[in-house]
PDB file of C-alpha atoms and ligand atoms in Angstrom:
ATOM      1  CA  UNK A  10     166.101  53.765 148.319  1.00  0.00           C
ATOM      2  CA  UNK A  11     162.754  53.639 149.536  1.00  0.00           C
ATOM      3  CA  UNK A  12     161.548  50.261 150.324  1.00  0.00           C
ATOM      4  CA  UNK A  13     158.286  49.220 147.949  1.00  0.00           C
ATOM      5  CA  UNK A  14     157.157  47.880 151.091  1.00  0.00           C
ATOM      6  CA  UNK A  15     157.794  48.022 154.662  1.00  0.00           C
ATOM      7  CA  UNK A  16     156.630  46.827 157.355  1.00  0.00           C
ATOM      8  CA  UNK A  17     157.465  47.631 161.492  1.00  0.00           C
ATOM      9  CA  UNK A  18     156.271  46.501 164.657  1.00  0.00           C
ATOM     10  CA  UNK A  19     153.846  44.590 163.125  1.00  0.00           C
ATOM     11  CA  UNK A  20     151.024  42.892 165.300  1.00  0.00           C
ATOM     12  CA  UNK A  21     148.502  40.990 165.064  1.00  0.00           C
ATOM     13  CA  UNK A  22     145.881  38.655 167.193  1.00  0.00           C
ATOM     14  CA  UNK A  23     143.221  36.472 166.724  1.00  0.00           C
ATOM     15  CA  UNK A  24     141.844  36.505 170.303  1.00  0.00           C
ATOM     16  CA  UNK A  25     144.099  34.649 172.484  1.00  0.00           C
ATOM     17  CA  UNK A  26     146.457  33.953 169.835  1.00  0.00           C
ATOM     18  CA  UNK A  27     149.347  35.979 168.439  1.00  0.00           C
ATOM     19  CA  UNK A  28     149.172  35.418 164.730  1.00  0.00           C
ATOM     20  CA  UNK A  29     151.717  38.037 163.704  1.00  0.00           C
ATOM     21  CA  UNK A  30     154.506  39.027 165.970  1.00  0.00           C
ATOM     22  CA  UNK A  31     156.142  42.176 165.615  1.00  0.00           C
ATOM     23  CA  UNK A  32     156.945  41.901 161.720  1.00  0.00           C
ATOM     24  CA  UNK A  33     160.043  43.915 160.337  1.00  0.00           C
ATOM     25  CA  UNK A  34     159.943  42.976 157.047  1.00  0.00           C
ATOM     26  CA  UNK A  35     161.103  45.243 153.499  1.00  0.00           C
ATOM     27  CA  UNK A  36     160.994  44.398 150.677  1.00  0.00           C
ATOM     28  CA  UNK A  37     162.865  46.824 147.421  1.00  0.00           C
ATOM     29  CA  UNK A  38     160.948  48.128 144.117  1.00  0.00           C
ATOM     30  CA  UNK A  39     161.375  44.665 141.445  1.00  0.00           C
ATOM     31  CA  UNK A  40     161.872  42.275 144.864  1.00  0.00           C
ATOM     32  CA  UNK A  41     160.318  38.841 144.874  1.00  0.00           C
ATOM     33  CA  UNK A  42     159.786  37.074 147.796  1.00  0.00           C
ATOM     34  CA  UNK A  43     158.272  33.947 148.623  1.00  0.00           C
ATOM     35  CA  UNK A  44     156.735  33.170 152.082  1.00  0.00           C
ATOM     36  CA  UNK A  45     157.241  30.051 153.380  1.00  0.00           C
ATOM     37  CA  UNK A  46     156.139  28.526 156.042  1.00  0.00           C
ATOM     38  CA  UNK A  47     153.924  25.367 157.991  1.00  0.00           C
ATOM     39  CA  UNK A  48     150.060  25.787 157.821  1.00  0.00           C
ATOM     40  CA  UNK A  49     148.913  28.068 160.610  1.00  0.00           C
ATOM     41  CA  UNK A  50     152.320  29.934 160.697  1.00  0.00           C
ATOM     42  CA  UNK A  51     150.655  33.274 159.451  1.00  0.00           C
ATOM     43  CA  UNK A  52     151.746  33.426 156.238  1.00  0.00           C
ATOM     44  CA  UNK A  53     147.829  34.610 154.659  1.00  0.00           C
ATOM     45  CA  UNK A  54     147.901  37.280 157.483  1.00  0.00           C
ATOM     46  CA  UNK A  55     151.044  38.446 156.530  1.00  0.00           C
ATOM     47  CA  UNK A  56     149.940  39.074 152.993  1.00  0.00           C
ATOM     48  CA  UNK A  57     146.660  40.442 154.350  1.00  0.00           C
ATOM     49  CA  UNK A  58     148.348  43.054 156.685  1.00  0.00           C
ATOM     50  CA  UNK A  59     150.034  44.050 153.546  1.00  0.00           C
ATOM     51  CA  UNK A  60     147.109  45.744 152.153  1.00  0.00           C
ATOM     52  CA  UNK A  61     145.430  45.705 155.422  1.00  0.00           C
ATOM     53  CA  UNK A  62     142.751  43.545 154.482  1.00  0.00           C
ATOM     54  CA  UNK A  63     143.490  42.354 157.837  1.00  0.00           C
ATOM     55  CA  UNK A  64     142.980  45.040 160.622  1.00  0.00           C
ATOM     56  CA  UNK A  65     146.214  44.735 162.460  1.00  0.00           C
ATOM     57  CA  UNK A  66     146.909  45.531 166.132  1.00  0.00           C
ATOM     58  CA  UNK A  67     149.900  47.128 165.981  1.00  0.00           C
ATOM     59  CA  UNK A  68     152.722  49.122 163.507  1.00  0.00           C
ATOM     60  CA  UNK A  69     153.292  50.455 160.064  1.00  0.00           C
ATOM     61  CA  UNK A  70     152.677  48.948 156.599  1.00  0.00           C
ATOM     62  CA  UNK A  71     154.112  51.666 154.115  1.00  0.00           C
ATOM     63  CA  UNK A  72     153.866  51.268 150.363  1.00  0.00           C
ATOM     64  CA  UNK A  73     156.511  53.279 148.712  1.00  0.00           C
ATOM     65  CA  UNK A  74     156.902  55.362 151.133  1.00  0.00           C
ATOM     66  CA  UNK A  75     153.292  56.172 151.998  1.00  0.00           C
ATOM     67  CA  UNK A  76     151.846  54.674 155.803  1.00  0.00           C
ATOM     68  CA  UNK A  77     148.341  52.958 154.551  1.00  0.00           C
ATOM     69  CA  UNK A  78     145.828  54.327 157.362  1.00  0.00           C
ATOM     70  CA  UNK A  79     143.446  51.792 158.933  1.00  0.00           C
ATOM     71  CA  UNK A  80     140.676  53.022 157.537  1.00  0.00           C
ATOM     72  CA  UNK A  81     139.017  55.808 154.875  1.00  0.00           C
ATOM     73  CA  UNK A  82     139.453  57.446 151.392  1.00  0.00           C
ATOM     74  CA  UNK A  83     143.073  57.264 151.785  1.00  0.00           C
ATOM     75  CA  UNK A  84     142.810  53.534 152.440  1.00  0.00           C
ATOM     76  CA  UNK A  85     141.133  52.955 149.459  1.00  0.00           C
ATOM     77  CA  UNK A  86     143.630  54.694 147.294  1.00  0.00           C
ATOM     78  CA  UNK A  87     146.634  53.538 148.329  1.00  0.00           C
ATOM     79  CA  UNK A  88     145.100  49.894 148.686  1.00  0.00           C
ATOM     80  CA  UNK A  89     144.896  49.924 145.061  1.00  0.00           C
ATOM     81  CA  UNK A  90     148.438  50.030 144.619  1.00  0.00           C
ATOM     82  CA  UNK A  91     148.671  46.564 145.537  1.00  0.00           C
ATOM     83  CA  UNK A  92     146.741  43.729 143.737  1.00  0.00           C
ATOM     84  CA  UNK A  93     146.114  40.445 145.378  1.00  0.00           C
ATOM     85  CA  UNK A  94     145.706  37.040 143.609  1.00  0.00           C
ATOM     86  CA  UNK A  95     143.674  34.624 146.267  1.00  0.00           C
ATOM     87  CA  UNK A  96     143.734  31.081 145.571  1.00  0.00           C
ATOM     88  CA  UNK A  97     140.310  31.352 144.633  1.00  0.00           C
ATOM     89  CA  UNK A  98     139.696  33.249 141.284  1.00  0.00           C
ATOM     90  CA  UNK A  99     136.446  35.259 142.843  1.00  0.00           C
ATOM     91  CA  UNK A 100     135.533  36.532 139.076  1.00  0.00           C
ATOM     92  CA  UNK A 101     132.331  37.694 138.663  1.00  0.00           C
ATOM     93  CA  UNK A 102     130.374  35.406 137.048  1.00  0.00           C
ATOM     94  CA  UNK A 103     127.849  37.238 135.432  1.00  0.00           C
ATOM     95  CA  UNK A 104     130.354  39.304 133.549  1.00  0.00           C
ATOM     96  CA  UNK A 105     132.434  38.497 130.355  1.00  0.00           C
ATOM     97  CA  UNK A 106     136.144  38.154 131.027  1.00  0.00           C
ATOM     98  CA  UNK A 107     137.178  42.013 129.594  1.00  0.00           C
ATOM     99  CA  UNK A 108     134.344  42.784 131.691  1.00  0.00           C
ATOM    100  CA  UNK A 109     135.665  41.448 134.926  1.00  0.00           C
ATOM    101  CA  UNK A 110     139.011  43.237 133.938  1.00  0.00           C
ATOM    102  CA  UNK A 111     137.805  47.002 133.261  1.00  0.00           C
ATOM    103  CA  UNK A 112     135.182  47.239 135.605  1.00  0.00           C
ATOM    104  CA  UNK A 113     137.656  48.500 138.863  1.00  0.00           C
ATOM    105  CA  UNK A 114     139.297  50.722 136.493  1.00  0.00           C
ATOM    106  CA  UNK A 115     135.905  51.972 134.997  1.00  0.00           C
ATOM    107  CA  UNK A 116     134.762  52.391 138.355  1.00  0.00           C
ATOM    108  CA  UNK A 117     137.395  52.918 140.828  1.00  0.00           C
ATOM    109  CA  UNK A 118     140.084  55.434 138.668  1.00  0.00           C
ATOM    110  CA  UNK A 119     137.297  56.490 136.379  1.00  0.00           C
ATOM    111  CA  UNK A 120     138.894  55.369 133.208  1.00  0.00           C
ATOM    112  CA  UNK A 121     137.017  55.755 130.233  1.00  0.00           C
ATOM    113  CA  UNK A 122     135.668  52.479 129.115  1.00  0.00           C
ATOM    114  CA  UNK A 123     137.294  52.667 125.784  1.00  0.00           C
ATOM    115  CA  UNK A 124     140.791  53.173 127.366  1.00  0.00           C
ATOM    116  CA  UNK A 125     139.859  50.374 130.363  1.00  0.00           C
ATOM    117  CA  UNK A 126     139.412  48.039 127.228  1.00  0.00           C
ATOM    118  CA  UNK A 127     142.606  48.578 125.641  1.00  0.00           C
ATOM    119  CA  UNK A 128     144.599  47.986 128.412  1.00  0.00           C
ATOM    120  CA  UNK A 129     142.474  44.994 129.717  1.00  0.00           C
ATOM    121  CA  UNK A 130     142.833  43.454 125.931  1.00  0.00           C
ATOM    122  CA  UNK A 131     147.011  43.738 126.541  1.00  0.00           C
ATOM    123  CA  UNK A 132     146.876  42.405 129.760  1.00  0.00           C
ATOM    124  CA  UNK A 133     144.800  39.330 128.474  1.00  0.00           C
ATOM    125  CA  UNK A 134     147.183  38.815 125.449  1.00  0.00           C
ATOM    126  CA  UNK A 135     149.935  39.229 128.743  1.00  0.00           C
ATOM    127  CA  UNK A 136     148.203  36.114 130.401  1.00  0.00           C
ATOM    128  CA  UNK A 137     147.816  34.457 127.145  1.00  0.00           C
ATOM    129  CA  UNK A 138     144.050  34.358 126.447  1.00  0.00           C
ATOM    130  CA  UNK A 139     142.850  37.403 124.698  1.00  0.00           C
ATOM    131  CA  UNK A 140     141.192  34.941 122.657  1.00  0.00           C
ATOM    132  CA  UNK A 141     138.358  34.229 125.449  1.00  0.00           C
ATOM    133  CA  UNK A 142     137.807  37.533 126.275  1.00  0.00           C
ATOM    134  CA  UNK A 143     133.860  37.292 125.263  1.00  0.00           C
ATOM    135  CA  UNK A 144     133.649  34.499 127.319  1.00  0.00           C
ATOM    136  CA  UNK A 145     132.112  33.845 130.927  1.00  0.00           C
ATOM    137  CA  UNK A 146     133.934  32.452 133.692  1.00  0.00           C
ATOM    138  CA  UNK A 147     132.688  29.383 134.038  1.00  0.00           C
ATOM    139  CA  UNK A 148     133.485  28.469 130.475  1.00  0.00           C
ATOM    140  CA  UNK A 149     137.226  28.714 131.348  1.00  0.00           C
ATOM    141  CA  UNK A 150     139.305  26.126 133.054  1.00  0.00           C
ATOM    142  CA  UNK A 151     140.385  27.187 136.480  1.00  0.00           C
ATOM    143  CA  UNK A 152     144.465  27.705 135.372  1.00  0.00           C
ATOM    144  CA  UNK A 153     142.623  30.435 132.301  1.00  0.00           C
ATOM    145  CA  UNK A 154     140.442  31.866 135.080  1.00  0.00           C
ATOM    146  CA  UNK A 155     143.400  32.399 137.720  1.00  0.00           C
ATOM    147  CA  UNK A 156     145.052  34.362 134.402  1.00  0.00           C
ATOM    148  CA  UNK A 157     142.125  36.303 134.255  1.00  0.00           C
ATOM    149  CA  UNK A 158     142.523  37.151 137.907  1.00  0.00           C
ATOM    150  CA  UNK A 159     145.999  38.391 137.501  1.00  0.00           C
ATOM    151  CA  UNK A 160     144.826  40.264 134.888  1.00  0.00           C
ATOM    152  CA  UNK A 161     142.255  42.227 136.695  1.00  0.00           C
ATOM    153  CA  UNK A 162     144.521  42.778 139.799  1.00  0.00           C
ATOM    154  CA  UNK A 163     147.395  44.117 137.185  1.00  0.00           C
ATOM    155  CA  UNK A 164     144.317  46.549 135.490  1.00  0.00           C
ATOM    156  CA  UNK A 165     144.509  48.679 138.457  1.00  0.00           C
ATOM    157  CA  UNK A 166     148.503  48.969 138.069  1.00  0.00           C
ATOM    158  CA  UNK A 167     149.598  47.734 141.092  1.00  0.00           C
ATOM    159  CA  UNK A 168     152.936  48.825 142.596  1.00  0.00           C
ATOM    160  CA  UNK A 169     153.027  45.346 144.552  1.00  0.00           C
ATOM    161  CA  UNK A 170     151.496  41.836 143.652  1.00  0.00           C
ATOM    162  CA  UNK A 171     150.217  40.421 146.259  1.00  0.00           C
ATOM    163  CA  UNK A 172     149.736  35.979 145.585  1.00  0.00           C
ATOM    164  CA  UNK A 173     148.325  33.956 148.341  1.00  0.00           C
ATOM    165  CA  UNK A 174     148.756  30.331 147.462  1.00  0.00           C
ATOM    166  CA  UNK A 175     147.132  30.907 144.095  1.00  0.00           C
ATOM    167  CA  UNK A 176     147.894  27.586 142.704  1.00  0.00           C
ATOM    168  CA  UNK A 177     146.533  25.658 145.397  1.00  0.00           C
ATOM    169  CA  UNK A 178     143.005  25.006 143.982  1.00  0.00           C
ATOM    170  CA  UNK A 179     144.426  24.183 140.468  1.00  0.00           C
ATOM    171  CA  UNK A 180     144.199  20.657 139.305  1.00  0.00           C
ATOM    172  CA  UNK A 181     147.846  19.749 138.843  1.00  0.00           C
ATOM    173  CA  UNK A 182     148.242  20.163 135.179  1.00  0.00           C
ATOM    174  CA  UNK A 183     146.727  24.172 135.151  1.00  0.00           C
ATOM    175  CA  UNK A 184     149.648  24.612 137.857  1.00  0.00           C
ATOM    176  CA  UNK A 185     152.267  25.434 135.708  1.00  0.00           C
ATOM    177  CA  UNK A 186     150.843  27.903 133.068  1.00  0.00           C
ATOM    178  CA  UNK A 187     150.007  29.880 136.097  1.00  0.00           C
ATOM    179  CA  UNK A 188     153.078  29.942 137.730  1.00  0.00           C
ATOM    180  CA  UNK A 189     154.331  31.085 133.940  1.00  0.00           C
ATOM    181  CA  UNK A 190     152.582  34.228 134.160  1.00  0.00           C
ATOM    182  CA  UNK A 191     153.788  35.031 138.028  1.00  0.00           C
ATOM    183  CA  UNK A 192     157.831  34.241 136.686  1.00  0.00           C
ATOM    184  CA  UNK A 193     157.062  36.535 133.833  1.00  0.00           C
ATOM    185  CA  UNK A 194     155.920  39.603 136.277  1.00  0.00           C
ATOM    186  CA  UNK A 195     158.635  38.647 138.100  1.00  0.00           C
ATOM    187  CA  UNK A 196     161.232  39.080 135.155  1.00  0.00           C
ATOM    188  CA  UNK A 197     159.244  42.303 134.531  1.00  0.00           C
ATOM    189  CA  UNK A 198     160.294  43.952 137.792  1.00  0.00           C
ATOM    190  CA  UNK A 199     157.137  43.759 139.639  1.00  0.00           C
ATOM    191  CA  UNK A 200     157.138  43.647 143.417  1.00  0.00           C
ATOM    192  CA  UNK A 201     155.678  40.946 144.821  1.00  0.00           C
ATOM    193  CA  UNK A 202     154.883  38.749 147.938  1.00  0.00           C
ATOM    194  CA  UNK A 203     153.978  35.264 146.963  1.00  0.00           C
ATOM    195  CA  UNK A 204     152.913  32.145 149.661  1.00  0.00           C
ATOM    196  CA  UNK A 205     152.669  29.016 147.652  1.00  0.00           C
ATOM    197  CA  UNK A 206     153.932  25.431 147.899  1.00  0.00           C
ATOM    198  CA  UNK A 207     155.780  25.808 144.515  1.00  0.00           C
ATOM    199  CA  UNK A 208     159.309  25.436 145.562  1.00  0.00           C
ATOM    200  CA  UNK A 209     159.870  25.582 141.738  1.00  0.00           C
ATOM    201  CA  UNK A 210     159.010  29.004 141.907  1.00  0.00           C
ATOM    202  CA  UNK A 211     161.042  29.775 144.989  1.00  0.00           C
ATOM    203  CA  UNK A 212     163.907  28.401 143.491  1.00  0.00           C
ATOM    204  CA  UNK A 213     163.774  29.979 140.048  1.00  0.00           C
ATOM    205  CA  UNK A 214     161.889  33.128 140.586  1.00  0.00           C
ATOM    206  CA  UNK A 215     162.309  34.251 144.065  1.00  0.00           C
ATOM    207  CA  UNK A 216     164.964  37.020 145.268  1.00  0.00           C
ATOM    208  CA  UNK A 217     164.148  36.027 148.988  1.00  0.00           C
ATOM    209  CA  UNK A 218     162.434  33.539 151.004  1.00  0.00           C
ATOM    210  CA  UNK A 219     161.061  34.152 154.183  1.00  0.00           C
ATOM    211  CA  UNK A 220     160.098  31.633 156.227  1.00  0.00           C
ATOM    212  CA  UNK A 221     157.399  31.965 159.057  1.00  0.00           C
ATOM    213  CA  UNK A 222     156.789  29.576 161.541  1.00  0.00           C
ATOM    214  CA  UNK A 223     154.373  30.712 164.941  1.00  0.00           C
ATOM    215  CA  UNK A 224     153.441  34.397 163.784  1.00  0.00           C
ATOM    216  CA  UNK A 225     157.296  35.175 163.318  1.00  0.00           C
ATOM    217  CA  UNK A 226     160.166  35.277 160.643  1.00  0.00           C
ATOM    218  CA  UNK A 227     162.588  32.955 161.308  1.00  0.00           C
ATOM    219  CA  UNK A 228     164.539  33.118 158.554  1.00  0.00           C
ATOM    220  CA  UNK A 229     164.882  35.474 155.866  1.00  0.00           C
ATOM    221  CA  UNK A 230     167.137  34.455 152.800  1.00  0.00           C
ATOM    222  CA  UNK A 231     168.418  33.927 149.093  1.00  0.00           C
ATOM    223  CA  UNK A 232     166.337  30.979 147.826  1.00  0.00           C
ATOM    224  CA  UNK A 233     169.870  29.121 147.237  1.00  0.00           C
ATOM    225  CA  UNK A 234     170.717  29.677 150.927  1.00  0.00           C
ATOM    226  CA  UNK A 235     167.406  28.755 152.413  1.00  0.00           C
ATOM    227  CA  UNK A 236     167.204  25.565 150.649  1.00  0.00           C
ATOM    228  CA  UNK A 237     170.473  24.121 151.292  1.00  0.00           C
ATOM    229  CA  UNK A 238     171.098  25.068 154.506  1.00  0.00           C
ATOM    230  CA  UNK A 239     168.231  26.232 156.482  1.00  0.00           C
ATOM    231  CA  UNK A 240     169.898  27.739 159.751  1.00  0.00           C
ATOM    232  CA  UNK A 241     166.435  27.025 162.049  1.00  0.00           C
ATOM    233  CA  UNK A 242     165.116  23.636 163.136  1.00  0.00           C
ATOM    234  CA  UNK A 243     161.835  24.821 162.026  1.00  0.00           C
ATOM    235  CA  UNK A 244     162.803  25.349 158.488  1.00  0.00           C
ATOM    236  CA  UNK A 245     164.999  21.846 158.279  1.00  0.00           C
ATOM    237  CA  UNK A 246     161.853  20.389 159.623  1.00  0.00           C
ATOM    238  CA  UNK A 247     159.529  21.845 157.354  1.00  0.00           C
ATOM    239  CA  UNK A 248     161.561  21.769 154.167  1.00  0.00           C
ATOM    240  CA  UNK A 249     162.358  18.083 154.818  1.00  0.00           C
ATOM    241  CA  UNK A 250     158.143  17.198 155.235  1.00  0.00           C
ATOM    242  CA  UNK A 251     157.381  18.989 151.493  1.00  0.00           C
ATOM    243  CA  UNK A 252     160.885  17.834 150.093  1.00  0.00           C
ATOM    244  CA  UNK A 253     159.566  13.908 150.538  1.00  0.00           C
ATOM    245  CA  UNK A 254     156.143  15.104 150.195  1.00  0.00           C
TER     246      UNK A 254
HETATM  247  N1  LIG B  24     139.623  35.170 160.884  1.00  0.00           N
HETATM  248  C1  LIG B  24     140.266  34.410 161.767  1.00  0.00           C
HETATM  249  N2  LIG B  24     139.779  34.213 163.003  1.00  0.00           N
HETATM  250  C2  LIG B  24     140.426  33.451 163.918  1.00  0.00           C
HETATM  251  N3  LIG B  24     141.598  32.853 163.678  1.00  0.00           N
HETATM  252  C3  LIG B  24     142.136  33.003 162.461  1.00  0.00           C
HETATM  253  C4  LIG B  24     141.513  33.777 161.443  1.00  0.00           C
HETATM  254  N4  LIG B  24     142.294  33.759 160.325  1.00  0.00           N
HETATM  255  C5  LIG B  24     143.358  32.991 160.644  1.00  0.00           C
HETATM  256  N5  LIG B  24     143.274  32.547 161.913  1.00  0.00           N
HETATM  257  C6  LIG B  24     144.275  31.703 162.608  1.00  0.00           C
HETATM  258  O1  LIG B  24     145.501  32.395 162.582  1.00  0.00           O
HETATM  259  C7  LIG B  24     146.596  31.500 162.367  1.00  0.00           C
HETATM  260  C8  LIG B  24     147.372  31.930 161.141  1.00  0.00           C
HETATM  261  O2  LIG B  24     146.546  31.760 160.000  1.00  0.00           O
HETATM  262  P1  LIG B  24     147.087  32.025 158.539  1.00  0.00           P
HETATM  263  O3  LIG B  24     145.951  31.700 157.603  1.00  0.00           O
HETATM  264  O4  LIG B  24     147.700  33.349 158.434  1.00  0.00           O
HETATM  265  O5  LIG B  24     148.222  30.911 158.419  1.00  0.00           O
HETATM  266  P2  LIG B  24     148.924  30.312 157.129  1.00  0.00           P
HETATM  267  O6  LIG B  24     150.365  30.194 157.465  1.00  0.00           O
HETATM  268  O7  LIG B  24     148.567  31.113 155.930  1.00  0.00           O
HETATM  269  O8  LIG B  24     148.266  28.869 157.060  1.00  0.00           O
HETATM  270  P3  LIG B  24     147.932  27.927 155.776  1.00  0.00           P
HETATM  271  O9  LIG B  24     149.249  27.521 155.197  1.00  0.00           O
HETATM  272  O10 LIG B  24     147.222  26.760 156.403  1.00  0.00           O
HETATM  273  O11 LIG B  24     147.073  28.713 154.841  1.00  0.00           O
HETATM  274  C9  LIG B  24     145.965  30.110 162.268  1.00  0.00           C
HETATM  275  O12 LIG B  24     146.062  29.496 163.521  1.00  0.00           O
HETATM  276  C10 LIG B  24     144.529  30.397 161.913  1.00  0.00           C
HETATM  277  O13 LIG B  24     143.678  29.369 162.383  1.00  0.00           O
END
């Protein structure tokens, strides 16, 4: 089967240092995988290489089956197969909530706006608040606004989901009805590639978990495997800090 993603040889440098370190890493249509890992491991530049947000330095990020160029029309096209949730929401303010969610579709696939409203009014109902839909941004609380986000990023019909920690600037009780939506898409047989501290999730949603640690995978495992008996140092060490966290 093709892999949804793949990536080989993958490189990647900030100046002196070597964030990402020749990254194998595939991942099957429907997979889930969580990336773990301690802060500075590369985990955000992993998910960045994924849709090459980040220029890399070196190797091949396919999705299904198609090598994303570094640059160009092609670029764009096949970057909008994957949507990215960042942990912050980035809506546009000065536009209503269906607004926010038809306006790449309107003006990246040329969707009529009629047909870009339909779908963005299912997708809301999907995150649970098609009742806010007039609404601005900034009257929603930051868990309804991280919906919307999903939302928007599913609009374009993603083949992968990107998350990158997008809990992490959630007050603690919004945490959960986010994290909601994500299990549901994962239920749904949507590909994605998630970095958050939400073990929860790993443990209940997650097919895999790979764990980084200094720009490489250590370990790369069923969530039931990983957490009872990481085989690296680096992972006993780092699952025993958030465990008593
Ligand atoms: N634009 C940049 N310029 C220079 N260095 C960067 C840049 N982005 C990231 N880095 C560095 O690259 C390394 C990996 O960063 P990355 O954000 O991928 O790690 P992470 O595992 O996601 O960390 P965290 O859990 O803290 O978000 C870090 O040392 C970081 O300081």
């Amino acid at each position: 089967m093709t892999p949804m993603v793949r990536l080989a040889g993958v490189n990647k440098h900030f100046g002196d240092l070597h964030v990402l370190r020749e990254i194998d890493l595939e991942i099957a249509p429907g997979e889930v995988v969580v990336v773990l890992g301690p802060s500075g491991s590369g985990k955000s530049t992993l998910c960045r290489a994924i849709n090459r947000l980040e220029p890399i330095d070196g190797g091949v990020v396919e999705i299904d089956g198609k090598e994303l160029p570094a640059e160009g029309r092609d670029l764009a096209a096949l970057r909008s197969d994957v949507g990215m949730v960042f942990q912050q929401f980035n809506l546009f303010a000065h536009k209503t909530i269906l607004e926010n969610v038809t306006l790449a579709p309107t003006k990246v696939r040329k969707v009529s706006k009629g047909e870009a409203e339909n779908r963005a009014k299912t997708l809301l109902d999907r995150v649970g608040i098609a009742n806010q839909a007039s609404k601005y941004p900034a009257q929603l609380s930051g868990g309804q606004q991280q919906r919307v986000a999903i939302a928007r990023a599913l609009a374009m019909d993603p083949k992968v989901m990107l998350f990158d920690e997008p809990t992490s600037a959630l007050d603690p009780e919004m945490v959960g009805e986010v994290v909601e939506v994500m299990s549901d898409l994962a239920r749904d047989g949507m590909t994605m590639v998630v970095v958050t501290h939400e073990m929860g999730f790993a443990r209940r949603a997650a097919h895999r978990v790979v764990f980084m640690a200094d720009g490489e995978i250590v370990e790369d495992s069923t969530p039931d495997a990983f957490f009872a008996r990481p085989s690296s140092d680096r992972a006993r060490d780092f699952l025993g800090k958030i465990l008593t966290h």
